[in-house]
Amino acid sequence: MEKLIIGNLKMNILTPVERDRYFESFKTVLKQKNFSRSHIVLCPPVLHMETFAKKIKHKSVSFGAQNIFWEDRGSFTGEVSSLMVKNFGGEFVIVGHSERRKYFGETDAIINGKMQAALKANVVPVLCVGESQEQHQQGKTGSVIIGQLEHAFAEVPLAKLSKVVIAYEPIWAVGTDLVPTEHDILVVKILIKKFLTDHFGASVAEKIKILYGGSVNAKTVQQVCNQPEMDGVLVGRESLIPVEFLKIAEIIDQK
Ligand code: PGA
């Protein structure tokens, strides 16, 4: 299965000058690489997405948004729909990121609405699931993740299910320098696979990619992606440094 390396640039790149610098650096490093088994997805702030898609044209790179609203259009001040993302060059959208759950009160029902909206517009939802530090310590990781999956996948049309990408992002590993053990990641991967197989059958479960996210860098990537055999990674901080981000992609590609 093709590996996915997704960069979540979050609320960064504040000026056109900074953006141009990012393009230059990204394109220079990209020219020196050849990805045969992996695909890269950049999710900049949505304001920049169209420019990213125009400036970085490469067979191994696609683009996405960090969030969408669940309706297609209308009086929803400040929101961006999945159709807009699609029509302006985006093919992916991050859904249910822990920062959106925490700072914007996104509930499982909201996340389900966004999953449905993304799939309806043929945008790939990258669904983030993961437990807090406290839940981890209390041994509740499994039940938390199953609960998140049950809500997120409720009434999602079966025909589109295999398009979904799932990112396991333990909340305590996001934006910190903590990473779970290979064993911990593998346990969650098996749990997610079992959920998918039980609910949607083995052939759908096989096609759904399961990524790891949280403090991924060139040093941790073996432990969080290659050894537990994940289908790729969701990268935050390191995606802001093209040379480091593409190094991560290369390590995964060459595995
Ligand atoms: P991080 O962020 O790589 O900076 O830990 C990951 C994420 O938020 O998806």
Tab-separated table of C-alpha atoms and ligand atoms in Angstrom:
chain	number	residue	atom	x	y	z
A	1	MET	CA	0.000	0.000	0.000
A	2	GLU	CA	1.278	3.491	-0.827
A	3	LYS	CA	2.444	5.314	2.299
A	4	LEU	CA	1.092	8.753	3.163
A	5	ILE	CA	3.143	11.529	4.731
A	6	ILE	CA	0.847	14.365	5.728
A	7	GLY	CA	2.081	17.758	6.907
A	8	ASN	CA	-0.206	19.770	9.176
A	9	LEU	CA	1.229	23.276	8.986
A	10	LYS	CA	-1.317	24.540	11.534
A	11	MET	CA	-1.691	28.326	11.998
A	12	ASN	CA	1.731	29.222	10.642
A	13	ILE	CA	3.238	30.991	7.600
A	14	LEU	CA	2.128	34.535	8.358
A	15	THR	CA	3.359	36.521	5.360
A	16	PRO	CA	3.709	36.136	1.573
A	17	VAL	CA	7.477	36.372	2.046
A	18	GLU	CA	7.437	33.489	4.498
A	19	ARG	CA	5.273	31.493	2.118
A	20	ASP	CA	7.629	32.071	-0.808
A	21	ARG	CA	10.545	31.012	1.324
A	22	TYR	CA	8.708	27.808	2.171
A	23	PHE	CA	8.051	27.067	-1.515
A	24	GLU	CA	11.671	27.660	-2.484
A	25	SER	CA	12.987	25.442	0.229
A	26	PHE	CA	10.367	22.720	-0.350
A	27	LYS	CA	10.936	22.631	-4.096
A	28	THR	CA	14.728	22.613	-3.796
A	29	VAL	CA	14.673	19.637	-1.439
A	30	LEU	CA	11.943	17.850	-3.398
A	31	LYS	CA	14.049	17.961	-6.587
A	32	GLN	CA	16.734	15.906	-4.880
A	33	LYS	CA	14.325	13.115	-3.915
A	34	ASN	CA	12.448	10.444	-5.702
A	35	PHE	CA	9.476	8.925	-3.942
A	36	SER	CA	8.379	5.610	-5.369
A	37	ARG	CA	6.192	4.169	-2.608
A	38	SER	CA	4.894	7.258	-0.835
A	39	HIS	CA	2.700	10.266	-1.346
A	40	ILE	CA	3.010	13.618	0.388
A	41	VAL	CA	0.098	15.804	1.438
A	42	LEU	CA	0.580	19.383	2.621
A	43	CYS	CA	-2.197	20.975	4.685
A	44	PRO	CA	-1.380	24.678	5.002
A	45	PRO	CA	-3.793	27.259	6.440
A	46	VAL	CA	-6.704	27.229	4.001
A	47	LEU	CA	-5.924	30.808	2.936
A	48	HIS	CA	-2.722	29.483	1.332
A	49	MET	CA	-4.030	26.210	-0.037
A	50	GLU	CA	-4.779	27.307	-3.576
A	51	THR	CA	-1.378	29.002	-3.923
A	52	PHE	CA	0.357	25.903	-2.586
A	53	ALA	CA	-1.452	23.776	-5.156
A	54	LYS	CA	-0.422	26.155	-7.950
A	55	LYS	CA	3.183	26.633	-6.889
A	56	ILE	CA	4.103	23.078	-6.013
A	57	LYS	CA	3.134	20.879	-8.916
A	58	HIS	CA	4.581	17.418	-8.460
A	59	LYS	CA	3.216	13.914	-8.976
A	60	SER	CA	4.093	12.923	-5.403
A	61	VAL	CA	2.467	15.915	-3.692
A	62	SER	CA	-1.193	16.751	-2.981
A	63	PHE	CA	-2.863	19.329	-0.782
A	64	GLY	CA	-5.491	19.513	1.871
A	65	ALA	CA	-7.242	21.662	4.465
A	66	GLN	CA	-6.979	21.480	8.235
A	67	ASN	CA	-10.714	21.765	8.814
A	68	ILE	CA	-14.091	22.104	7.060
A	69	PHE	CA	-17.673	22.898	7.957
A	70	TRP	CA	-20.346	20.238	7.535
A	71	GLU	CA	-22.631	22.208	5.206
A	72	ASP	CA	-21.866	22.853	1.512
A	73	ARG	CA	-22.664	26.586	1.366
A	74	GLY	CA	-24.698	29.384	2.934
A	75	SER	CA	-24.849	31.731	5.892
A	76	PHE	CA	-22.123	30.244	8.058
A	77	THR	CA	-19.827	33.191	8.677
A	78	GLY	CA	-16.172	32.324	8.714
A	79	GLU	CA	-16.540	28.733	7.600
A	80	VAL	CA	-15.125	26.829	4.624
A	81	SER	CA	-16.897	23.869	3.030
A	82	SER	CA	-15.567	20.623	1.622
A	83	LEU	CA	-16.752	21.668	-1.851
A	84	MET	CA	-14.641	24.826	-1.619
A	85	VAL	CA	-11.623	22.763	-0.594
A	86	LYS	CA	-12.208	20.434	-3.537
A	87	ASN	CA	-12.766	23.240	-6.062
A	88	PHE	CA	-9.623	25.108	-4.984
A	89	GLY	CA	-7.228	22.192	-5.338
A	90	GLY	CA	-7.566	20.304	-2.060
A	91	GLU	CA	-7.963	16.540	-1.981
A	92	PHE	CA	-7.686	15.900	1.754
A	93	VAL	CA	-8.989	17.397	4.980
A	94	ILE	CA	-7.961	16.765	8.572
A	95	VAL	CA	-11.031	15.983	10.683
A	96	GLY	CA	-11.261	15.708	14.462
A	97	HIS	CA	-7.768	16.920	15.278
A	98	SER	CA	-7.288	17.021	19.060
A	99	GLU	CA	-6.641	20.775	18.947
A	100	ARG	CA	-10.063	21.302	17.353
A	101	ARG	CA	-11.695	19.011	19.886
A	102	LYS	CA	-9.983	20.945	22.700
A	103	TYR	CA	-10.076	24.601	21.611
A	104	PHE	CA	-13.226	24.638	19.466
A	105	GLY	CA	-15.351	22.156	21.368
A	106	GLU	CA	-15.710	19.761	18.456
A	107	THR	CA	-17.859	16.870	19.558
A	108	ASP	CA	-18.073	13.400	18.046
A	109	ALA	CA	-21.347	14.444	16.371
A	110	ILE	CA	-19.673	17.439	14.715
A	111	ILE	CA	-16.801	15.262	13.581
A	112	ASN	CA	-19.255	12.791	12.069
A	113	GLY	CA	-20.886	15.660	10.137
A	114	LYS	CA	-17.508	16.682	8.783
A	115	MET	CA	-16.665	13.107	7.778
A	116	GLN	CA	-19.912	12.919	5.822
A	117	ALA	CA	-19.351	16.315	4.195
A	118	ALA	CA	-15.801	15.466	3.122
A	119	LEU	CA	-16.796	12.145	1.565
A	120	LYS	CA	-19.768	13.712	-0.206
A	121	ALA	CA	-17.404	16.170	-1.921
A	122	ASN	CA	-14.865	13.411	-2.664
A	123	VAL	CA	-12.317	14.917	-0.315
A	124	VAL	CA	-10.396	12.354	1.740
A	125	PRO	CA	-11.038	12.822	5.476
A	126	VAL	CA	-8.000	12.223	7.666
A	127	LEU	CA	-9.760	11.292	10.877
A	128	CYS	CA	-7.704	11.872	14.028
A	129	VAL	CA	-8.330	9.696	17.058
A	130	GLY	CA	-6.389	9.454	20.293
A	131	GLU	CA	-6.483	9.407	24.053
A	132	SER	CA	-5.357	11.933	26.674
A	133	GLN	CA	-2.468	11.341	29.047
A	134	GLU	CA	-4.872	10.600	31.866
A	135	GLN	CA	-6.892	8.116	29.815
A	136	HIS	CA	-3.644	6.478	28.742
A	137	GLN	CA	-2.510	6.068	32.336
A	138	GLN	CA	-5.888	4.677	33.351
A	139	GLY	CA	-5.705	2.023	30.632
A	140	LYS	CA	-8.635	3.542	28.735
A	141	THR	CA	-6.904	4.000	25.375
A	142	GLY	CA	-8.855	1.212	23.667
A	143	SER	CA	-12.304	2.253	24.837
A	144	VAL	CA	-11.685	5.930	24.018
A	145	ILE	CA	-10.565	5.150	20.485
A	146	ILE	CA	-13.399	2.719	19.801
A	147	GLY	CA	-15.889	5.350	21.003
A	148	GLN	CA	-14.376	7.975	18.697
A	149	LEU	CA	-14.452	5.569	15.740
A	150	GLU	CA	-18.042	4.490	16.362
A	151	HIS	CA	-19.243	8.094	16.318
A	152	ALA	CA	-17.081	9.236	13.425
A	153	PHE	CA	-18.124	6.362	11.153
A	154	ALA	CA	-21.838	6.396	12.018
A	155	GLU	CA	-23.920	6.292	8.843
A	156	VAL	CA	-20.960	6.950	6.591
A	157	PRO	CA	-21.871	5.536	3.154
A	158	LEU	CA	-20.275	2.124	2.718
A	159	ALA	CA	-19.281	2.822	-0.887
A	160	LYS	CA	-16.959	5.646	0.212
A	161	LEU	CA	-15.573	4.140	3.375
A	162	SER	CA	-12.342	2.829	1.947
A	163	LYS	CA	-11.295	6.406	1.096
A	164	VAL	CA	-11.037	7.373	4.782
A	165	VAL	CA	-7.602	7.718	6.365
A	166	ILE	CA	-7.262	7.296	10.133
A	167	ALA	CA	-4.486	8.951	12.127
A	168	TYR	CA	-3.775	7.634	15.586
A	169	GLU	CA	-2.581	10.687	17.497
A	170	PRO	CA	-2.210	10.228	21.250
A	171	ILE	CA	-3.035	13.712	22.588
A	172	TRP	CA	-0.091	13.564	24.972
A	173	ALA	CA	2.297	13.058	22.054
A	174	VAL	CA	1.034	16.013	19.986
A	175	GLY	CA	3.287	19.051	20.268
A	176	THR	CA	5.419	17.431	22.987
A	177	ASP	CA	8.527	15.330	22.575
A	178	LEU	CA	6.859	12.230	23.939
A	179	VAL	CA	6.226	9.209	21.760
A	180	PRO	CA	4.518	5.910	22.514
A	181	THR	CA	6.406	2.633	22.307
A	182	GLU	CA	6.251	0.536	19.139
A	183	HIS	CA	4.180	-1.951	21.102
A	184	ASP	CA	1.636	0.668	22.188
A	185	ILE	CA	1.205	1.861	18.602
A	186	LEU	CA	0.859	-1.667	17.296
A	187	VAL	CA	-1.837	-2.461	19.873
A	188	VAL	CA	-3.872	0.557	18.700
A	189	LYS	CA	-3.336	-0.306	15.046
A	190	ILE	CA	-4.679	-3.817	15.641
A	191	LEU	CA	-7.607	-2.408	17.604
A	192	ILE	CA	-8.539	-0.047	14.754
A	193	LYS	CA	-8.181	-2.817	12.149
A	194	LYS	CA	-10.407	-5.074	14.213
A	195	PHE	CA	-13.027	-2.342	14.549
A	196	LEU	CA	-12.999	-1.783	10.785
A	197	THR	CA	-13.120	-5.482	9.978
A	198	ASP	CA	-15.958	-6.179	12.425
A	199	HIS	CA	-18.039	-3.251	11.163
A	200	PHE	CA	-17.300	-3.086	7.465
A	201	GLY	CA	-15.619	-6.346	6.454
A	202	ALA	CA	-12.045	-7.334	5.697
A	203	SER	CA	-11.839	-5.960	2.165
A	204	VAL	CA	-12.786	-2.415	3.278
A	205	ALA	CA	-10.587	-2.647	6.383
A	206	GLU	CA	-7.604	-3.587	4.238
A	207	LYS	CA	-7.910	-0.445	2.143
A	208	ILE	CA	-8.181	2.070	4.989
A	209	LYS	CA	-4.811	3.568	5.807
A	210	ILE	CA	-3.819	3.920	9.447
A	211	LEU	CA	-1.212	6.573	10.171
A	212	TYR	CA	0.603	7.616	13.313
A	213	GLY	CA	0.873	11.267	14.446
A	214	GLY	CA	2.464	13.047	17.410
A	215	SER	CA	6.090	14.251	17.718
A	216	VAL	CA	7.175	12.621	14.474
A	217	ASN	CA	10.637	13.651	13.314
A	218	ALA	CA	13.531	12.070	11.454
A	219	LYS	CA	14.723	10.462	14.691
A	220	THR	CA	11.396	9.051	15.916
A	221	VAL	CA	9.995	7.963	12.566
A	222	GLN	CA	11.418	4.419	12.713
A	223	GLN	CA	9.838	3.788	16.104
A	224	VAL	CA	6.444	5.283	15.271
A	225	CYS	CA	5.983	4.271	11.669
A	226	ASN	CA	8.432	1.766	10.223
A	227	GLN	CA	8.713	-0.730	13.032
A	228	PRO	CA	5.024	-0.986	13.876
A	229	GLU	CA	4.359	-0.942	10.064
A	230	MET	CA	2.012	1.978	9.871
A	231	ASP	CA	0.715	3.310	6.537
A	232	GLY	CA	2.354	6.690	7.086
A	233	VAL	CA	2.492	9.668	9.407
A	234	LEU	CA	0.781	12.950	10.245
A	235	VAL	CA	3.454	15.519	11.018
A	236	GLY	CA	3.006	18.866	12.770
A	237	ARG	CA	6.067	20.933	13.732
A	238	GLU	CA	8.549	19.223	11.439
A	239	SER	CA	6.400	19.915	8.374
A	240	LEU	CA	7.332	23.594	8.773
A	241	ILE	CA	10.939	22.707	7.922
A	242	PRO	CA	10.862	21.230	4.400
A	243	VAL	CA	14.265	19.575	4.680
A	244	GLU	CA	13.228	17.742	7.853
A	245	PHE	CA	9.738	16.907	6.597
A	246	LEU	CA	11.042	15.420	3.364
A	247	LYS	CA	13.710	13.524	5.302
A	248	ILE	CA	10.893	11.828	7.232
A	249	ALA	CA	9.163	11.017	3.931
A	250	GLU	CA	12.373	9.583	2.524
A	251	ILE	CA	12.975	7.328	5.531
A	252	ILE	CA	9.448	5.950	5.149
A	253	ASP	CA	9.761	5.603	1.381
A	254	GLN	CA	13.030	3.716	1.576
A	255	LYS	CA	11.945	1.276	4.232
B	1	PGA	P1	3.454	17.422	16.176
B	1	PGA	O1	1.932	17.619	15.781
B	1	PGA	O2	4.114	16.639	15.063
B	1	PGA	O3	4.010	18.813	16.298
B	1	PGA	O4	3.489	16.687	17.472
B	1	PGA	C1	1.202	16.569	15.207
B	1	PGA	C2	-0.201	16.997	14.879
B	1	PGA	O5	-0.714	17.921	15.524
B	1	PGA	O6	-0.841	16.451	13.966
